[in-house]
Every structure is written in C-alpha cells, then in structure tokens.
PDB file of C-alpha atoms and ligand atoms in Angstrom:
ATOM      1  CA  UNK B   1     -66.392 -76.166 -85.945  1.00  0.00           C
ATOM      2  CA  UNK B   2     -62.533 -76.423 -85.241  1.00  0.00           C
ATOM      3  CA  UNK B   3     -59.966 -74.172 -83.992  1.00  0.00           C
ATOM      4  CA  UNK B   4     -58.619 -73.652 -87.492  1.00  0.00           C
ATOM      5  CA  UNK B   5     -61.991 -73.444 -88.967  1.00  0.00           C
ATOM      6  CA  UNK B   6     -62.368 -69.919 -86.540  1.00  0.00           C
ATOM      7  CA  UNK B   7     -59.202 -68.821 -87.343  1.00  0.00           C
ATOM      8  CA  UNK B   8     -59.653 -69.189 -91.163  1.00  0.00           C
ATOM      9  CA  UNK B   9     -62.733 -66.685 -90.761  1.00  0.00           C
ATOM     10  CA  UNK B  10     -62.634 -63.755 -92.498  1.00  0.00           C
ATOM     11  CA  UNK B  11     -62.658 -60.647 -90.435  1.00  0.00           C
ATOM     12  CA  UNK B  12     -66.430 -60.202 -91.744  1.00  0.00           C
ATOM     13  CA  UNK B  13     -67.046 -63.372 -91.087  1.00  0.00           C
ATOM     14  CA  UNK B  14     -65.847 -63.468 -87.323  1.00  0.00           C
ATOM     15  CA  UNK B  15     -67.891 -60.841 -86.668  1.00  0.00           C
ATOM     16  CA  UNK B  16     -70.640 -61.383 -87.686  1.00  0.00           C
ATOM     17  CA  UNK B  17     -70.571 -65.181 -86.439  1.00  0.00           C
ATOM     18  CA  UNK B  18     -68.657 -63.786 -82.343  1.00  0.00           C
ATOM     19  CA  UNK B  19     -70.220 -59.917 -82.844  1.00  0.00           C
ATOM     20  CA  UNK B  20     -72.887 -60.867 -79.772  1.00  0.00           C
ATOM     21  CA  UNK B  21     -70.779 -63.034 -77.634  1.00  0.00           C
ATOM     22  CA  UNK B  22     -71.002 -59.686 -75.464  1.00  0.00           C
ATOM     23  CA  UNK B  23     -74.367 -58.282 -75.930  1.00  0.00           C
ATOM     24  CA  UNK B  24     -74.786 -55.437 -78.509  1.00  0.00           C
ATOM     25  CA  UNK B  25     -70.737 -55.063 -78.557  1.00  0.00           C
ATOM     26  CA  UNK B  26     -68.810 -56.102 -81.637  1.00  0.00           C
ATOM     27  CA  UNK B  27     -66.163 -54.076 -81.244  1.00  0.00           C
ATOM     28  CA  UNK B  28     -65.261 -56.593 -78.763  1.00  0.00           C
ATOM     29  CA  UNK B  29     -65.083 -59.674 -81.609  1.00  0.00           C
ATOM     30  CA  UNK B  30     -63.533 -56.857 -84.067  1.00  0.00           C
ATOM     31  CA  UNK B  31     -60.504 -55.743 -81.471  1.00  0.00           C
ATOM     32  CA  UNK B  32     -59.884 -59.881 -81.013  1.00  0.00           C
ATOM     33  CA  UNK B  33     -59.561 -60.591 -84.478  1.00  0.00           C
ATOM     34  CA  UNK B  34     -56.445 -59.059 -85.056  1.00  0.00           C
ATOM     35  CA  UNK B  35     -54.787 -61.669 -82.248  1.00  0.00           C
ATOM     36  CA  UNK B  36     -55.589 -64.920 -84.338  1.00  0.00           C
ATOM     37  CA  UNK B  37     -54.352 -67.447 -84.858  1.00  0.00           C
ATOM     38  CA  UNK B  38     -56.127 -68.654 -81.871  1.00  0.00           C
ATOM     39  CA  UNK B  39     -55.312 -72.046 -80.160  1.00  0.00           C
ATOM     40  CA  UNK B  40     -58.273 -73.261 -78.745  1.00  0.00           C
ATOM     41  CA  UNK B  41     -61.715 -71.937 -77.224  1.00  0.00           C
ATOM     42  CA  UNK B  42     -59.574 -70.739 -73.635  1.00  0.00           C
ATOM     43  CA  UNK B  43     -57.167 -68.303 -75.724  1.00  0.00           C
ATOM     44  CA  UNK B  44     -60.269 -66.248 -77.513  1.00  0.00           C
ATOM     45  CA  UNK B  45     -62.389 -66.056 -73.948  1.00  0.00           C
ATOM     46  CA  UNK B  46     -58.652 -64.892 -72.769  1.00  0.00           C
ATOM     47  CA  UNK B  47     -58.800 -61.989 -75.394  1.00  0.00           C
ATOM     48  CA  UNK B  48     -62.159 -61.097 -74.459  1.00  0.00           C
ATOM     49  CA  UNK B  49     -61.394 -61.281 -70.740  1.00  0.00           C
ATOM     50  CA  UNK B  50     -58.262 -59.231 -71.316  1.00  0.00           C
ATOM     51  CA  UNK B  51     -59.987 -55.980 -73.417  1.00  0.00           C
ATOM     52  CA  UNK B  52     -62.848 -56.178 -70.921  1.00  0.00           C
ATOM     53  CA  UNK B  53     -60.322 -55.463 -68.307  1.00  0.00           C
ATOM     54  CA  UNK B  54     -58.711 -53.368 -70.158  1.00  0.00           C
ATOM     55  CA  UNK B  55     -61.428 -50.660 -70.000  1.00  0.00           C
ATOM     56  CA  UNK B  56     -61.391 -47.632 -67.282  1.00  0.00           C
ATOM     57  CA  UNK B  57     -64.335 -47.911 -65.212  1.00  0.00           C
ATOM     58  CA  UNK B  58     -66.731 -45.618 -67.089  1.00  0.00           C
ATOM     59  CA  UNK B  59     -66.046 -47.841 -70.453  1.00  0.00           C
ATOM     60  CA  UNK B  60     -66.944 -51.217 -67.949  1.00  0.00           C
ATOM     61  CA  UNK B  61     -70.225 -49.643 -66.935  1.00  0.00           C
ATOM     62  CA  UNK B  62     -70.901 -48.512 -70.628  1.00  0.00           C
ATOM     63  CA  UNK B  63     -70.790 -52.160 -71.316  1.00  0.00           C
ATOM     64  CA  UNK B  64     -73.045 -53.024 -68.927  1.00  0.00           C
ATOM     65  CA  UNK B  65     -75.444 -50.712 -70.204  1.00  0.00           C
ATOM     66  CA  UNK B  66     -75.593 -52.558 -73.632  1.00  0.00           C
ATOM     67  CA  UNK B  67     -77.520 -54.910 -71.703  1.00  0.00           C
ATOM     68  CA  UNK B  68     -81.324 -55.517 -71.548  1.00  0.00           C
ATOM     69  CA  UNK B  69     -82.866 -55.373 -68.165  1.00  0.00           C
ATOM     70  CA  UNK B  70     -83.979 -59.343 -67.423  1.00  0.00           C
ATOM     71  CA  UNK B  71     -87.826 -59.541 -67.877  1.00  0.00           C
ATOM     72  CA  UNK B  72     -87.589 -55.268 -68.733  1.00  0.00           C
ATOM     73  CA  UNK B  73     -89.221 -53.911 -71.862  1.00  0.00           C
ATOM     74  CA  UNK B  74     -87.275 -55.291 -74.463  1.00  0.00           C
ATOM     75  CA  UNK B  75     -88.149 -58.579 -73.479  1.00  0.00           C
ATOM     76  CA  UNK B  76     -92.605 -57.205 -73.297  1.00  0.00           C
ATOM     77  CA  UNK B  77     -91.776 -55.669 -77.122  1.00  0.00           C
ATOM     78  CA  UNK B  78     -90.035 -58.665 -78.681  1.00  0.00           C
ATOM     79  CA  UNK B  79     -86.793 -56.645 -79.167  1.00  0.00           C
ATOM     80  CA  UNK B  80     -84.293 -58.670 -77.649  1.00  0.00           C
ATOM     81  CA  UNK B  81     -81.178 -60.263 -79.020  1.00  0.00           C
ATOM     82  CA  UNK B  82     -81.640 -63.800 -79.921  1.00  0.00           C
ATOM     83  CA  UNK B  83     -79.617 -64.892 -77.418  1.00  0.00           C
ATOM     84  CA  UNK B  84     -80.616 -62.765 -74.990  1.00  0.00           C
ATOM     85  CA  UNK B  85     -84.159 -63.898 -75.396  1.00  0.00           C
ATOM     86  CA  UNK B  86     -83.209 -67.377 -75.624  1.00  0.00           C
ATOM     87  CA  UNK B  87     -81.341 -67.189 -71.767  1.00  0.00           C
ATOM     88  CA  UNK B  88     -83.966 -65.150 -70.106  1.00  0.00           C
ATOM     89  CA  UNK B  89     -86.302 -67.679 -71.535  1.00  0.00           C
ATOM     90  CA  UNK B  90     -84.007 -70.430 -69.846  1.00  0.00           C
ATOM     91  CA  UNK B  91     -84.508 -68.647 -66.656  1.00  0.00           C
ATOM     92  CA  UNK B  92     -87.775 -68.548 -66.748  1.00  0.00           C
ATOM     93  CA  UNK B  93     -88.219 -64.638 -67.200  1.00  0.00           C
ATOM     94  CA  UNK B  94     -90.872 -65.483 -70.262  1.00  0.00           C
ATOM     95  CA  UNK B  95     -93.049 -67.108 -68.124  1.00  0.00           C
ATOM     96  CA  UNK B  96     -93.268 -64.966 -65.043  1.00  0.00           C
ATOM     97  CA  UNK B  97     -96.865 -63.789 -63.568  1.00  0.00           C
ATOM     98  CA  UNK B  98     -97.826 -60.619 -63.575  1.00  0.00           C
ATOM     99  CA  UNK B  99     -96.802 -59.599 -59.581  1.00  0.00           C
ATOM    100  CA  UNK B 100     -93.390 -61.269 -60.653  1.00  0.00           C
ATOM    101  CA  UNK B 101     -93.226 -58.518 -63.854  1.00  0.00           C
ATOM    102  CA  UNK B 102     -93.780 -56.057 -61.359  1.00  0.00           C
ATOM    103  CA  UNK B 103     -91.157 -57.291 -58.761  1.00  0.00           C
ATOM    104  CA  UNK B 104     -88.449 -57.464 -61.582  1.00  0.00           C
ATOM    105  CA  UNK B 105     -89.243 -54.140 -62.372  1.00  0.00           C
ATOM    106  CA  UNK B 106     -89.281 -52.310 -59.552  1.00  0.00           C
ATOM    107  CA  UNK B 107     -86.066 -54.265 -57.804  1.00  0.00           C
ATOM    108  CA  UNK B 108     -84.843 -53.512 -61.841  1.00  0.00           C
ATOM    109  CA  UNK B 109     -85.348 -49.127 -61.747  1.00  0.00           C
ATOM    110  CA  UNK B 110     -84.122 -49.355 -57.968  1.00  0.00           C
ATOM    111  CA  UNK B 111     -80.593 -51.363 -59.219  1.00  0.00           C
ATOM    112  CA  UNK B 112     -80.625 -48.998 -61.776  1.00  0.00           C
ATOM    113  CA  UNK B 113     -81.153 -45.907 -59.877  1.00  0.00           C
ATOM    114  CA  UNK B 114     -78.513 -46.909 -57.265  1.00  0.00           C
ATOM    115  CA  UNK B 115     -75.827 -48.171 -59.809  1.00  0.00           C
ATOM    116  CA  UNK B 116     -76.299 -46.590 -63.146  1.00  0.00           C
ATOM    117  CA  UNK B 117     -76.336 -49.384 -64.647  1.00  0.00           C
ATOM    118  CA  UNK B 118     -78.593 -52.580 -64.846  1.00  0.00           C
ATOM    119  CA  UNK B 119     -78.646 -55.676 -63.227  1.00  0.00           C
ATOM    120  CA  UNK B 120     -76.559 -58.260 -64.973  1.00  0.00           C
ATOM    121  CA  UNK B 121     -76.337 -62.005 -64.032  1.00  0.00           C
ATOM    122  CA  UNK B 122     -75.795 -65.282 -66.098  1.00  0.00           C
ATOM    123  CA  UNK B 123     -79.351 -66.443 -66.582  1.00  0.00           C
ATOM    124  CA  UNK B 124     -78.391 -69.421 -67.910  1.00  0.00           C
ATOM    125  CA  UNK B 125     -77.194 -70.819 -64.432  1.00  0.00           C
ATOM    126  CA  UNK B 126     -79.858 -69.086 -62.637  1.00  0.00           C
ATOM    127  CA  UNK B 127     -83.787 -69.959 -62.095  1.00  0.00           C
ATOM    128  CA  UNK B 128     -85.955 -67.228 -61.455  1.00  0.00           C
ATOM    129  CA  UNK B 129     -85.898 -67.391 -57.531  1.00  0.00           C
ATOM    130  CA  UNK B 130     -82.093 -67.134 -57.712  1.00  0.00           C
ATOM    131  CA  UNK B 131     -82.399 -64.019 -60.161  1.00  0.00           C
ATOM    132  CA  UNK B 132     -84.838 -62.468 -57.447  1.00  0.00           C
ATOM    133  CA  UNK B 133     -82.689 -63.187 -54.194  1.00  0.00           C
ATOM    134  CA  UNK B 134     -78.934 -61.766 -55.774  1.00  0.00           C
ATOM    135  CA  UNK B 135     -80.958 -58.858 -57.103  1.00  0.00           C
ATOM    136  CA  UNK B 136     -82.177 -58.328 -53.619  1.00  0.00           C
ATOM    137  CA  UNK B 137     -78.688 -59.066 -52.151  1.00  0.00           C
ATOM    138  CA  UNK B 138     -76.365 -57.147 -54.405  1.00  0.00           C
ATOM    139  CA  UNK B 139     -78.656 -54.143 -54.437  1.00  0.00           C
ATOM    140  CA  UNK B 140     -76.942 -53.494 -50.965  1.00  0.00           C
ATOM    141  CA  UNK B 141     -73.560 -53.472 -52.347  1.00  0.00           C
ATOM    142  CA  UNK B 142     -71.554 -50.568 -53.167  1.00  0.00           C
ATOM    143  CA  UNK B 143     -71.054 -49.149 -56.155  1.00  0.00           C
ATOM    144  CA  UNK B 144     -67.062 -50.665 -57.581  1.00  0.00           C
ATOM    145  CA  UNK B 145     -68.167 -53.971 -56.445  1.00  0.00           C
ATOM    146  CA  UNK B 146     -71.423 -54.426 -58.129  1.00  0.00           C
ATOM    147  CA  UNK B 147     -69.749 -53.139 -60.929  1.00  0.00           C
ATOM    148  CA  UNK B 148     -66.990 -56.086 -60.797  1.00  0.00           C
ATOM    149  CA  UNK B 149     -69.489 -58.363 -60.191  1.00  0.00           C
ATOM    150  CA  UNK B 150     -71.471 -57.228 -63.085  1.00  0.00           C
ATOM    151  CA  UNK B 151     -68.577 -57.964 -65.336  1.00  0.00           C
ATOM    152  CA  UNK B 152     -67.677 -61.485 -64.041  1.00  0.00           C
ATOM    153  CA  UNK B 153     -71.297 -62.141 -64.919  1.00  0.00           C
ATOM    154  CA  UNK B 154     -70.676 -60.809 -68.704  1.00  0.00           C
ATOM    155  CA  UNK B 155     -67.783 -63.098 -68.918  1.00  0.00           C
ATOM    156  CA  UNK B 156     -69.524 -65.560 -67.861  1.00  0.00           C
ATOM    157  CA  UNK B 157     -72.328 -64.911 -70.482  1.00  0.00           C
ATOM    158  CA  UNK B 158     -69.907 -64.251 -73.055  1.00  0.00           C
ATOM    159  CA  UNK B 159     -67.837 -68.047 -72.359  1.00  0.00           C
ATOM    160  CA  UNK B 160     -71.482 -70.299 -72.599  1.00  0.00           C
ATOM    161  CA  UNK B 161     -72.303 -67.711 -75.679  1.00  0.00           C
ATOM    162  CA  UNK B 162     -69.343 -68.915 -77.662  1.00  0.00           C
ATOM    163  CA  UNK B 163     -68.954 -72.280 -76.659  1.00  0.00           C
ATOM    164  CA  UNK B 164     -72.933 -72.571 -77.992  1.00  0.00           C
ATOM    165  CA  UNK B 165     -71.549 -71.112 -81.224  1.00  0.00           C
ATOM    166  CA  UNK B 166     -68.307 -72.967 -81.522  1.00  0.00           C
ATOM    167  CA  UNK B 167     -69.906 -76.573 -80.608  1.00  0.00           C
ATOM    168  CA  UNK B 168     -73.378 -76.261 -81.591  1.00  0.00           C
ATOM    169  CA  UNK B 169     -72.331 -75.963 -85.176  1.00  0.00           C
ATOM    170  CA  UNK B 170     -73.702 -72.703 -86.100  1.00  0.00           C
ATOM    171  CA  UNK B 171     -71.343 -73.012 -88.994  1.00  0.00           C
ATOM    172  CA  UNK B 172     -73.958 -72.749 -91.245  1.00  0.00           C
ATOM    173  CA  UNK B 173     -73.240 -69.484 -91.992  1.00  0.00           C
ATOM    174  CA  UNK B 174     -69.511 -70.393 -93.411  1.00  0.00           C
TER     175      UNK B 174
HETATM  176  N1  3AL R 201     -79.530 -58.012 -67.414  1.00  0.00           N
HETATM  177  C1  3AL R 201     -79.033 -59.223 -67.690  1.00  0.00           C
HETATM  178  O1  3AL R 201     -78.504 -59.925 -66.855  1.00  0.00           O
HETATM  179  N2  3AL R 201     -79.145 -59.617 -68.979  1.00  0.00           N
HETATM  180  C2  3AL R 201     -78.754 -60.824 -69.427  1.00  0.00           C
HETATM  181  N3  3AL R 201     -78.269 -61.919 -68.682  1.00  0.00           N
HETATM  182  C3  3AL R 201     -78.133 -62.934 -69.545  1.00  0.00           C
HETATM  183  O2  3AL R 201     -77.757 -64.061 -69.244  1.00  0.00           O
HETATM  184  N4  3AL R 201     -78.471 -62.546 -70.800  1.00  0.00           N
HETATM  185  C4  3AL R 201     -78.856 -61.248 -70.780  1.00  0.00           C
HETATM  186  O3  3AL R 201     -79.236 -60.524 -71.710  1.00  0.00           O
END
C-alpha cells in the first residue's frame, strides 16, 4: 500500500484501517485525517507525535490508561486488541509460568498504585526478562518522567503498528 493509496482513504476508511495504531484511541487517526495529503510514512507518525504532545498532562496519562496491563487480565480473558495480543505474545507474556503471572502482577498494581497509570513499554523490542528489569527500574522514577517515558514507548508502539499496516498489505480491507 502506497502513500497515495492512504491518502485516497476515505475518512471511514482511515479509521477504521489507523483507528488502533494507539491502543483503544481513534480519535487519534480521526484528528490526523484532516492533515492529508500525507507524503510518506514519517509525516503521519509526525501527526501522531505532534497531537500526542499536544495533550496537557492529565490527557497524556488518560492515554496511557487505554492500555492493557502486559500479561494483566485482559490478556487471562482473551479480551485484548489484536495487536495488543499479537506483541505481548512476541514478548513472550503468553507463555509465562505461573510465579512469572504473579510477578507481572504484583510489580503491575505496585506501577499502578505509584503512577496512576500502567506500565507501558514496546513489547515488540523487549523479551520478557527486559519487560521484568525496566518495570523494576522505572518503578523508582518519579512521577513526570515515567509519564514521558510512557509516551515515548506509545510512539514507539504506534510507528511498528503502522508500518505493519502500511507494508504488510493489510489492504485487504480497501
Ligand atoms: N502495557 C503495555 O505496555 N502494553 C502494551 N505494550 C505493547 O507493546 N502493546 C501493548 O498493549
């Protein structure tokens, strides 16, 4: 799928095909339409990027909190995003053991507790010992950093997200 091929999308269209790119927030994908034509891949991360900082503090934490914990409850009840599912799987927080379920957890409600928001991190470039030692480590940060953190992780999610849906040819559902 081409440049020109995004840009012909319908608004309908562009949502529904970018409306994940960050988790459970299309109004993301439905602010960006309205600055196509786009010129490549760079310019539409830009857009995100840009409305992402463009939020007050309170709005960045309440996207934070449209995501799932990693290995948390939506992953034990099958309710996960697709692609959610399909990174935490790729960090190998499907196949943890049972003391691991409990470690996530409980280093999970204690991030939580502390920050008000979960633990974010790109799964797809971490393995599951990674996931465990920054969750450890950030847990001692304070309170505006982990929260910029946290959001260079969603962009980070958000870029591999719509590269995977602009290269993969997910066009199918043109
Ligand atoms: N909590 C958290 O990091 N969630 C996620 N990370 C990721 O790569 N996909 C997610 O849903």
């Amino acid at each position: 799928m081409d440049i020109s091929a995004v840009n012909a999308l319908t608004y309908e269209e562009f949502v529904e095909l970018f409306g994940n790119v960050v988790e459970k927030s299309p109004i993301i994908s439905a602010a960006i339409w309205s600055h196509r034509p786009f010129k490549d891949l760079t310019d539409i991360e830009a857009h995100i990027t840009e409305f992402i900082h463009s939020l007050s503090d309170s709005g960045k934490e309440g996207l934070l909190r449209c995501h799932p914990d990693l290995a948390g409850r939506d992953l034990q009840s099958g309710t996960l995003t697709r692609e959610s599912r399909e990174e935490q799987s790729q960090a190998g927080m499907t196949a943890l053991d049972s003391a691991e379920i409990l470690l996530m957890h409980r280093l999970n409600s204690e991030y939580k507790e502390r920050f008000g928001f979960p633990f974010i991190i790109c799964a797809r470039l971490n393995n599951k010992a990674d996931i465990v030692r920054r969750l450890s480590e950030r847990l001692k940060n304070d309170r505006a950093a982990e929260r910029e953190l946290a959001i260079e992780e969603v962009k980070k999610i958000s870029s591999l997200r719509l590269h995977n849906i602009v290269l993969s040819g997910i066009q199918t559902k043109l």
